[in-house]
Coordinates of C-alpha atoms in Angstrom, one line a residue:
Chain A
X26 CA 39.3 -43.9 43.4
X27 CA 40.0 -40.0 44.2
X28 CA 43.7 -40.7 45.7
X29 CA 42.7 -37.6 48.2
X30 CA 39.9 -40.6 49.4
X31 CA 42.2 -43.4 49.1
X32 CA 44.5 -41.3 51.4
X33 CA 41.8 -40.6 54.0
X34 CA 40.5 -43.9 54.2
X35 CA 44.5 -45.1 55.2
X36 CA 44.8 -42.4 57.5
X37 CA 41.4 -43.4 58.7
X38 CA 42.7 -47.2 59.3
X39 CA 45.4 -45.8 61.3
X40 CA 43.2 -44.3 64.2
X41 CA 40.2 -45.8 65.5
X42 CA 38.6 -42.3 66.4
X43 CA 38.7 -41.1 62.7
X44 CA 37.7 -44.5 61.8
X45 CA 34.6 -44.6 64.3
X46 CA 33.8 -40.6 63.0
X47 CA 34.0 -42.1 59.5
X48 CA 31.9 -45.2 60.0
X49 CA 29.2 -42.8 61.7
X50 CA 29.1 -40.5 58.5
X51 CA 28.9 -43.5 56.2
X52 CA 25.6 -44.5 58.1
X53 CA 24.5 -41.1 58.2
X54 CA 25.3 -40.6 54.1
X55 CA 23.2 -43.7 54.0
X56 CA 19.9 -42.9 56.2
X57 CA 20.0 -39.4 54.2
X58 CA 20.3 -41.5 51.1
X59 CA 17.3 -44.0 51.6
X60 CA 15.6 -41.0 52.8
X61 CA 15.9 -39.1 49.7
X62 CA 15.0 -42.0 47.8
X63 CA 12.0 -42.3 49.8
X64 CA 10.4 -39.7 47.1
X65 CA 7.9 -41.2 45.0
X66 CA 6.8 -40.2 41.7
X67 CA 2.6 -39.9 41.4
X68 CA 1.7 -42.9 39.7
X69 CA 0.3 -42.4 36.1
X70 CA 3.7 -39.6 35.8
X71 CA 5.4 -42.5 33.5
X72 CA 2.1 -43.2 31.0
X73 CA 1.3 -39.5 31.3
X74 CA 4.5 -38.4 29.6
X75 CA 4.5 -41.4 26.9
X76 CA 0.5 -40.6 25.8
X77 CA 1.6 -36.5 25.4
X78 CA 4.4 -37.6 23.9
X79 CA 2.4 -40.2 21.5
X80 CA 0.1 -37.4 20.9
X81 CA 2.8 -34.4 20.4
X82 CA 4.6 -36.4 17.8
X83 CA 0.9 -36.8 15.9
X84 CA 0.3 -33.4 16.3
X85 CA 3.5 -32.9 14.8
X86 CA 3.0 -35.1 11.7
X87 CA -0.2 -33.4 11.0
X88 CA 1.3 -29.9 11.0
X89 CA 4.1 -31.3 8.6
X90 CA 1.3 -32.4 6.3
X91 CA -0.5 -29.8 6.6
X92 CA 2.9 -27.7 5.7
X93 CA 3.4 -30.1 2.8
X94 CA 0.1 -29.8 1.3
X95 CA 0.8 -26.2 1.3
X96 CA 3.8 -26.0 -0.2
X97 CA 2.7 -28.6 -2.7
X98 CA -0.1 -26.3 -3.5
X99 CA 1.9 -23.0 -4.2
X100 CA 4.5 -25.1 -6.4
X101 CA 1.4 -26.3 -8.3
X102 CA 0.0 -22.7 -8.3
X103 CA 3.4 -21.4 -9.6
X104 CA 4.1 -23.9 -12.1
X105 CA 0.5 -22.7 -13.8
X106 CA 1.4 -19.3 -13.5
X107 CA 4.5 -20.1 -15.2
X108 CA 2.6 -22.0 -18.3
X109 CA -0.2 -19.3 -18.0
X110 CA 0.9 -16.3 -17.6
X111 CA 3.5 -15.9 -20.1
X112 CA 1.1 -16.7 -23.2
X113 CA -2.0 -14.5 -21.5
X114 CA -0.8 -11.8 -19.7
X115 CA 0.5 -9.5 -22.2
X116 CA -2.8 -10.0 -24.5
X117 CA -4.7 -9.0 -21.6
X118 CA -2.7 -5.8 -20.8
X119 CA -3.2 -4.8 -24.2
X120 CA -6.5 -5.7 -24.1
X121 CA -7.0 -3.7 -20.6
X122 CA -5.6 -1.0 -22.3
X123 CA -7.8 -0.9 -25.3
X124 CA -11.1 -1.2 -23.2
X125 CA -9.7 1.6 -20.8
X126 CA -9.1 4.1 -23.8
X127 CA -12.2 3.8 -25.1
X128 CA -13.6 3.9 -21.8
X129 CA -12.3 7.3 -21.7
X130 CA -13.8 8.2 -25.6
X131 CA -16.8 7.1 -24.6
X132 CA -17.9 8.2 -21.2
X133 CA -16.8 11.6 -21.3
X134 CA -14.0 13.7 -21.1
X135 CA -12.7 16.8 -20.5
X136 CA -10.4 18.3 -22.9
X137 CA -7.2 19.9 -22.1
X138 CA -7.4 22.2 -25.4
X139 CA -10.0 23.1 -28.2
X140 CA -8.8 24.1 -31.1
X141 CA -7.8 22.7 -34.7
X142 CA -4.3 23.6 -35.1
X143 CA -1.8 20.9 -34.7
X144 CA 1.2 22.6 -33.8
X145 CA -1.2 24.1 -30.8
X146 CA -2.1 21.0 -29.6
X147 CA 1.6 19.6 -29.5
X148 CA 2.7 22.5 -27.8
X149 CA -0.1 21.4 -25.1
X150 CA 0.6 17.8 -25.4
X151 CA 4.5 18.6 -24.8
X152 CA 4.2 21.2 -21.9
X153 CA 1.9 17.9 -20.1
X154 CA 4.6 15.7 -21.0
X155 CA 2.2 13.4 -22.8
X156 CA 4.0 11.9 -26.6
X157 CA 3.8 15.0 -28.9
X158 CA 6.1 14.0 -31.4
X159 CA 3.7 11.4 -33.2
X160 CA 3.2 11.0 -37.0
X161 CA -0.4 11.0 -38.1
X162 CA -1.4 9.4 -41.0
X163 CA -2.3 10.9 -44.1
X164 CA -6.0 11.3 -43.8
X165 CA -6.0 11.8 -40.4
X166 CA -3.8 14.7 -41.7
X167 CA -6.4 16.2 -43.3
X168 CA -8.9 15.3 -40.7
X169 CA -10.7 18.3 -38.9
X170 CA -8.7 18.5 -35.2
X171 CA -11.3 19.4 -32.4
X172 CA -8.2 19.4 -29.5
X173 CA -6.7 17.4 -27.1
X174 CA -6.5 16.0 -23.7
X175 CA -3.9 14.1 -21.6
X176 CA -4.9 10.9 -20.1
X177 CA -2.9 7.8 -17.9
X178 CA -2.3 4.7 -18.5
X179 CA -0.5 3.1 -14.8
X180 CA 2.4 5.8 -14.7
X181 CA 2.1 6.7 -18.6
X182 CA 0.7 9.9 -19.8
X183 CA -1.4 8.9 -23.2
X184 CA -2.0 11.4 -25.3
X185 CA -5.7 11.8 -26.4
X186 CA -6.1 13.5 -30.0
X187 CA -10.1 14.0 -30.9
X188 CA -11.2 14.5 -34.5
X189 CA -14.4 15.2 -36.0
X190 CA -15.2 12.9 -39.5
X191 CA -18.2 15.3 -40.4
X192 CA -20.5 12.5 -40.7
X193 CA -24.0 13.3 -39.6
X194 CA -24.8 13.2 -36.2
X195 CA -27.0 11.5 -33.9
X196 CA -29.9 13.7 -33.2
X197 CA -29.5 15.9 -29.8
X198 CA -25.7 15.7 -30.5
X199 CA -23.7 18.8 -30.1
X200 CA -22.2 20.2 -33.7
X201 CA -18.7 20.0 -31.7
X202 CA -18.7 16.7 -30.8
X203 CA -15.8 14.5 -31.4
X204 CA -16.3 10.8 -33.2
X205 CA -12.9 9.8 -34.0
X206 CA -10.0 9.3 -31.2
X207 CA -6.4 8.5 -31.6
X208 CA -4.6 7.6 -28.5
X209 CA -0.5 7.5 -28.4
X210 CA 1.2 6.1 -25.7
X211 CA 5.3 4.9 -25.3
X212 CA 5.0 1.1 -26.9
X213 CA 7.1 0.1 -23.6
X214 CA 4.2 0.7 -21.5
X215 CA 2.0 -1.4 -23.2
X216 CA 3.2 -5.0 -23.1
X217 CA 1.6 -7.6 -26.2
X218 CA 1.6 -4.2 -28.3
X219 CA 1.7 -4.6 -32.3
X220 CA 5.2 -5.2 -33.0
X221 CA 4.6 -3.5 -36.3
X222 CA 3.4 -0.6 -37.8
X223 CA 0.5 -2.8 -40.2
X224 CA -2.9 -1.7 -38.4
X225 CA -4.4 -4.6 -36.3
X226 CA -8.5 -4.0 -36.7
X227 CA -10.5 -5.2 -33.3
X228 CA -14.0 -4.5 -32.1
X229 CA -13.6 -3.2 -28.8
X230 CA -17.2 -2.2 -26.8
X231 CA -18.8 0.0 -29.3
X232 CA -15.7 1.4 -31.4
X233 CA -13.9 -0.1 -34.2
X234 CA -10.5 0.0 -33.7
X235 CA -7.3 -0.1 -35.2
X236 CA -3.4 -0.3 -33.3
X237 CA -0.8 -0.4 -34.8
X238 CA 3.1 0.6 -33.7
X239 CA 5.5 3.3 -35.1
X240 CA 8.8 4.4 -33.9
X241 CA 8.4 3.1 -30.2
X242 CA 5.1 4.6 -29.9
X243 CA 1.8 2.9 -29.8
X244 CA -1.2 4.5 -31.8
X245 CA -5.1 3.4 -30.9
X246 CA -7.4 5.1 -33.7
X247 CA -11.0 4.7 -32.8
X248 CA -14.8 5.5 -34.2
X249 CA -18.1 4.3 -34.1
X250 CA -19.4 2.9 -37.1
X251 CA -18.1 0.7 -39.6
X252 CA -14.5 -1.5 -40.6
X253 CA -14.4 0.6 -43.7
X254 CA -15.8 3.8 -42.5
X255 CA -12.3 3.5 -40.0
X256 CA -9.8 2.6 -42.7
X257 CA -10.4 5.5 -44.2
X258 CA -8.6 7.2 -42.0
X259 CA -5.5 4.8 -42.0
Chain B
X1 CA 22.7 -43.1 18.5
X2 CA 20.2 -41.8 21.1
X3 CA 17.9 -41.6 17.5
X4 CA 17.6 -45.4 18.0
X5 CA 17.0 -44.8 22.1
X6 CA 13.4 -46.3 22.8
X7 CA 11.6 -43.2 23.9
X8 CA 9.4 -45.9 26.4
X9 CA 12.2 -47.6 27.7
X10 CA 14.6 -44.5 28.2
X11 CA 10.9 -43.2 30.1
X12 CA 11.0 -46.3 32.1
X13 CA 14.5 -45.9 33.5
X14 CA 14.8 -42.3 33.8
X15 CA 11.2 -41.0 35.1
X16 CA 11.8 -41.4 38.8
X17 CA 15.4 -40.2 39.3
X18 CA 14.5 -37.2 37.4
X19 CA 11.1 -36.9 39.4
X20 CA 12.5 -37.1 42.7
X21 CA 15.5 -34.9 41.8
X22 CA 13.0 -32.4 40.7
X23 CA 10.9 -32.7 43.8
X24 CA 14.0 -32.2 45.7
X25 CA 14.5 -28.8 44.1
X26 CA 11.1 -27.6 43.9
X27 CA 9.4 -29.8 46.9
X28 CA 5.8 -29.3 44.9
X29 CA 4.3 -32.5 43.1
X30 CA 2.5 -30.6 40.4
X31 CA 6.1 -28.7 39.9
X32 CA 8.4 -31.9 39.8
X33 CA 5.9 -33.3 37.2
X34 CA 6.1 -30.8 35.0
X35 CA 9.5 -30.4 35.2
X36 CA 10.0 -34.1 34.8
X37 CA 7.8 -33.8 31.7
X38 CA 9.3 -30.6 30.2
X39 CA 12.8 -32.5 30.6
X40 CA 11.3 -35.5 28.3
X41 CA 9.7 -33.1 25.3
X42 CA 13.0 -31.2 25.0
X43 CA 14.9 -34.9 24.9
X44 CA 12.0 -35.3 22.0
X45 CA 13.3 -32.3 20.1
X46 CA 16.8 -32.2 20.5
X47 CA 17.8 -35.2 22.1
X48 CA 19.1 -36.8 18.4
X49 CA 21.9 -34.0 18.7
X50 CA 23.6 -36.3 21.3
X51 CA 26.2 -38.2 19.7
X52 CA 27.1 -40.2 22.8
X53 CA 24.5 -42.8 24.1
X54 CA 26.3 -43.1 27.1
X55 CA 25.9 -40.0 28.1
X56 CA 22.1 -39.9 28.3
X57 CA 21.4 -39.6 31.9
X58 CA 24.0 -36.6 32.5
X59 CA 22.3 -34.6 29.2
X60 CA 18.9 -35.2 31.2
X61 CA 20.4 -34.0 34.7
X62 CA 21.3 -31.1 33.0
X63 CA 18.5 -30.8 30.7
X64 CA 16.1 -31.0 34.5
X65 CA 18.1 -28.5 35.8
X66 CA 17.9 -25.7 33.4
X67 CA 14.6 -26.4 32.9
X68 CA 14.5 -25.7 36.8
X69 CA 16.7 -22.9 36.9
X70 CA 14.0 -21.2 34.3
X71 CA 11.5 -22.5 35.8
X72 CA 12.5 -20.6 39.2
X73 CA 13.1 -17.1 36.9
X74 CA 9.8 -17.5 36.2
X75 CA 8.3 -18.0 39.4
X76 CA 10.6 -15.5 41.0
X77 CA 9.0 -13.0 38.3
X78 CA 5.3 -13.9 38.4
X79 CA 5.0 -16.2 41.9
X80 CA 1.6 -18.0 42.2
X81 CA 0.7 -20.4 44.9
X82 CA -2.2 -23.5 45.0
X83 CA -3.4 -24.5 47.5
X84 CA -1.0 -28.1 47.7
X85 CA 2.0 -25.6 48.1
X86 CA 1.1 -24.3 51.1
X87 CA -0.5 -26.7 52.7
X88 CA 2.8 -26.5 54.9
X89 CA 2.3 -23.3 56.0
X90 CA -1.3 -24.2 57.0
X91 CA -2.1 -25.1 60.9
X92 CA -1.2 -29.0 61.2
X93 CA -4.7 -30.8 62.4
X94 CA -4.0 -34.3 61.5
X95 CA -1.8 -36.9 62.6
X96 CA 1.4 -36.7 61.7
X97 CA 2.5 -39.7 59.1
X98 CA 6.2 -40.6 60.9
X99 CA 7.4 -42.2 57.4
X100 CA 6.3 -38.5 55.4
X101 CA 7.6 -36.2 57.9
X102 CA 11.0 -37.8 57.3
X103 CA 11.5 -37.2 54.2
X104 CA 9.9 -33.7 54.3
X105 CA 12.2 -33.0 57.1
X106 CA 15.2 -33.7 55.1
X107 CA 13.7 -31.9 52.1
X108 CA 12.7 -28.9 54.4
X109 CA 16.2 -28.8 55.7
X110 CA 17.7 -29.2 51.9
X111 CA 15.3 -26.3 51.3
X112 CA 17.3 -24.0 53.8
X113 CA 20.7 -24.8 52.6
X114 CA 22.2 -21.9 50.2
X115 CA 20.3 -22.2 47.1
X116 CA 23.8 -22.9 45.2
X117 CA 24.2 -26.1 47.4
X118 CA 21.5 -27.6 46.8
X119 CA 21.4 -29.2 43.1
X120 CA 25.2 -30.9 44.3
X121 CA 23.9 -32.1 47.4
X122 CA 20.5 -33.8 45.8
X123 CA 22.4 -35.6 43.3
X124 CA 24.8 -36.9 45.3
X125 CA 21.9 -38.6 47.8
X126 CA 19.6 -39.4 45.0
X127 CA 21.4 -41.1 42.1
X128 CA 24.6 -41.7 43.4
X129 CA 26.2 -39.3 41.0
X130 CA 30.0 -39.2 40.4
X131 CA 31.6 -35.8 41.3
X132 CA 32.5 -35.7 37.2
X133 CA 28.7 -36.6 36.4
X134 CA 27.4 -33.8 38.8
X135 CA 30.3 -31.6 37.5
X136 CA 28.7 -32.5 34.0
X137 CA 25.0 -31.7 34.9
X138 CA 25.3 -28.6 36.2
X139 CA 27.9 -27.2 33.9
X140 CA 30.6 -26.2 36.9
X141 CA 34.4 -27.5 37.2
X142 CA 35.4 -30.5 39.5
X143 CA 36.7 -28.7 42.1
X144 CA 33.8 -26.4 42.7
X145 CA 31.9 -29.6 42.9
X146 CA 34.0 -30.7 45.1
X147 CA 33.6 -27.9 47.3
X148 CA 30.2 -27.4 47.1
X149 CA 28.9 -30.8 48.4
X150 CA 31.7 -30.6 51.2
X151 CA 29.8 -27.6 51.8
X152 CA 25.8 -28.2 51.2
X153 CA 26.4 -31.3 53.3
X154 CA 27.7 -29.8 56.3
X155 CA 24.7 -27.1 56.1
X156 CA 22.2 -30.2 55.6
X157 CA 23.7 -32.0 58.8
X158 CA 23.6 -29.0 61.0
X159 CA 19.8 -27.9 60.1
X160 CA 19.1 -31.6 60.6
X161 CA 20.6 -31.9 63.8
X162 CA 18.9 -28.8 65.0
X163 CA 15.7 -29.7 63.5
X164 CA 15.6 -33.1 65.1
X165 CA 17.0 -31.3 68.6
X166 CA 14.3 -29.0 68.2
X167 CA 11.9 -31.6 67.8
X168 CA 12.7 -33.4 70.4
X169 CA 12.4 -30.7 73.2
X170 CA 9.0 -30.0 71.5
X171 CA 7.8 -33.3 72.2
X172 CA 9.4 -33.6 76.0
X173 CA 7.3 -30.3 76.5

């Protein structure tokens, strides 16, 4: 007991006045006490807060399943990305790349520069900051040059160099027309590129292709027509 | 470890103390309830972070009364009154119930002590709180506890004592 209280209650002993005033607070301490007790709580409070309880802790274990099977479905997602994308993705950026060019051969173009001299259409290709320093083959050497243009590939410049075979052409055709397109890009931008320089042949939409790396740059050579009619040129 | 405290049982003994010490604070029914409810659903989330079983019923004091002491911010901010809560301030045309107008008589009168009195004061009456277990639920030293029911009881006898006075010469009118 508080020895302030123990003290009280002796000095209370001592005189019967403080001992009547104390007795008379006691009861009063008492009635106030019984009075306050006297509050009820509604009935149904007790099974009202054990049912939202009940039903909190099931909403709960619904959500953590729900989290779960979410989670568990990105890991799953991931872990096939992981097996996937490693094998696939760089084929199909190649592959992107060699529909989007001759895209570009095919569907029109506008070129930067007409004209058939090479050193010309470097100069071009070099102010535009497209590759200008590649090495043509032989043929394509002695290959008539029609001119140039610059093209993009994500934040690449490609360059576009159009020849013209002298085969025939298609009725209606324009005597200037190009048929034979070599694209050159930075190999680095191009992931799944040809790790060497032996030409790769491929079908792609109506050309005949060929790709093929040399000295960290990737070359695309493209005509329509035959497999033979494009080695030729390689 | 309160983990392995029976949500049920610790409803059982704990619902009504912390009801009518809720209604003591906010004298509104829908109020106490929700307070009294609020208090269990935080004991749900957090009470496994008490390491000490025994103190149970002083972490749910307290628990009450922040919830309250939000609660109040809250209303202070964005008051709204039903209907229930102000059926006191309505005109009075039914008999009086003797056995009601006792206790809301005392609660009225709690009601006018200084607001810092009055959590002290309803834990003392209602669960016969030590002056350490109130000093624990409300988060103040001993000695202010000490002080403060010495004080909040004095208030509540004198607005009683006038109440009843007043009462009386009401009735001799």
């Amino acid at each position: 007991m508080d020895p302030q209280l123990v003290e009280a209650l002796a000095l209370a002993g001592k005189h019967p006045e403080l001992a009547g005033w104390l007795a008379a607070q006691r009861v009063q301490q008492q009635v106030l006490r019984e009075k306050f007790r006297q509050i009820t709580p509604p009935a149904g409070l007790k099974e009202q807060i054990i049912s939202e309880q009940a039903a909190s802790r099931r909403r709960l274990a619904m959500r953590r399943t729900a989290w779960f099977a979410a989670v568990a479905g990105l890991l799953l997602l991931g872990s096939l990305a992981l097996v996937w994308l490693p094998s696939r993705a760089p084929e199909n950026i190649l592959a992107r790349y060699q529909h989007r060019m001759v895209r570009t051969a095919l569907e029109g173009y506008a070129m930067d520069m007409l004209t058939n001299d090479p050193a010309a259409i470097r100069s071009n290709l070099e102010r535009r900051q497209a590759p200008a320093d590649f090495t043509l083959t032989g043929p394509l050497q002695h290959t008539t040059l029609m001119g140039c243009a610059v093209t993009e590939w994500k934040d690449a410049k490609v360059a576009m160099v159009c020849f013209h075979t002298g085969k025939p052409l298609q009725s209606g055709a324009k005597s200037d027309k190009s048929d034979l397109w070599l694209f050159v890009v930075d190999r680095n931008e191009v992931p799944g590129a040809p790790e060497t320089a032996v030409p790769k042949i491929a079908q792609v939409n109506r050309l005949i292709t060929a790709t093929w790396t040399e000295g960290g740059k990737l070359y695309f050579l493209g005509l329509e027509g035959r497999e033979q009619d494009l080695r030729q040129y390689l | 470890m309160p983990g392995n405290v029976d949500f049920e049982s610790l409803v059982a003994r704990f619902y009504a103390p912390l009801y009518q010490f809720a209604f003591s604070l906010t004298r509104a029914e829908a109020d106490a309830c929700d307070l009294t409810q609020q208090t269990f659903v935080v004991w749900a989330v957090k009470g496994h972070q008490l390491r000490d079983v025994s103190k149970v019923k002083t972490w749910l004091f307290t628990t009450l009364h922040r919830e309250f002491l939000d609660w109040k911010r809250r209303h202070t901010r964005f008051p709204h009154l039903e209907l229930e809560t102000t059926e006191g301030e309505l005109p009075t045309v039914a008999p009086v119930n003797v056995s009601g107008l006792d206790i809301a008589l005392v609660l009225g009168a709690l009601a006018r002590v200084d607001e810092i009195f009055q959590a002290p004061v309803a834990l003392f009456y209602l669960e016969d709180c030590s002056y350490n277990e109130i000093a624990d639920i409300l988060g103040v030293p001993l000695g202010t506890v000490k002080s403060r029911l010495a004080r909040g009881i004095g208030q509540l006898q004198k607005l009683l004592a006038s109440d009843i006075a007043a009462g009386q010469a009401t009735a001799n009118l």
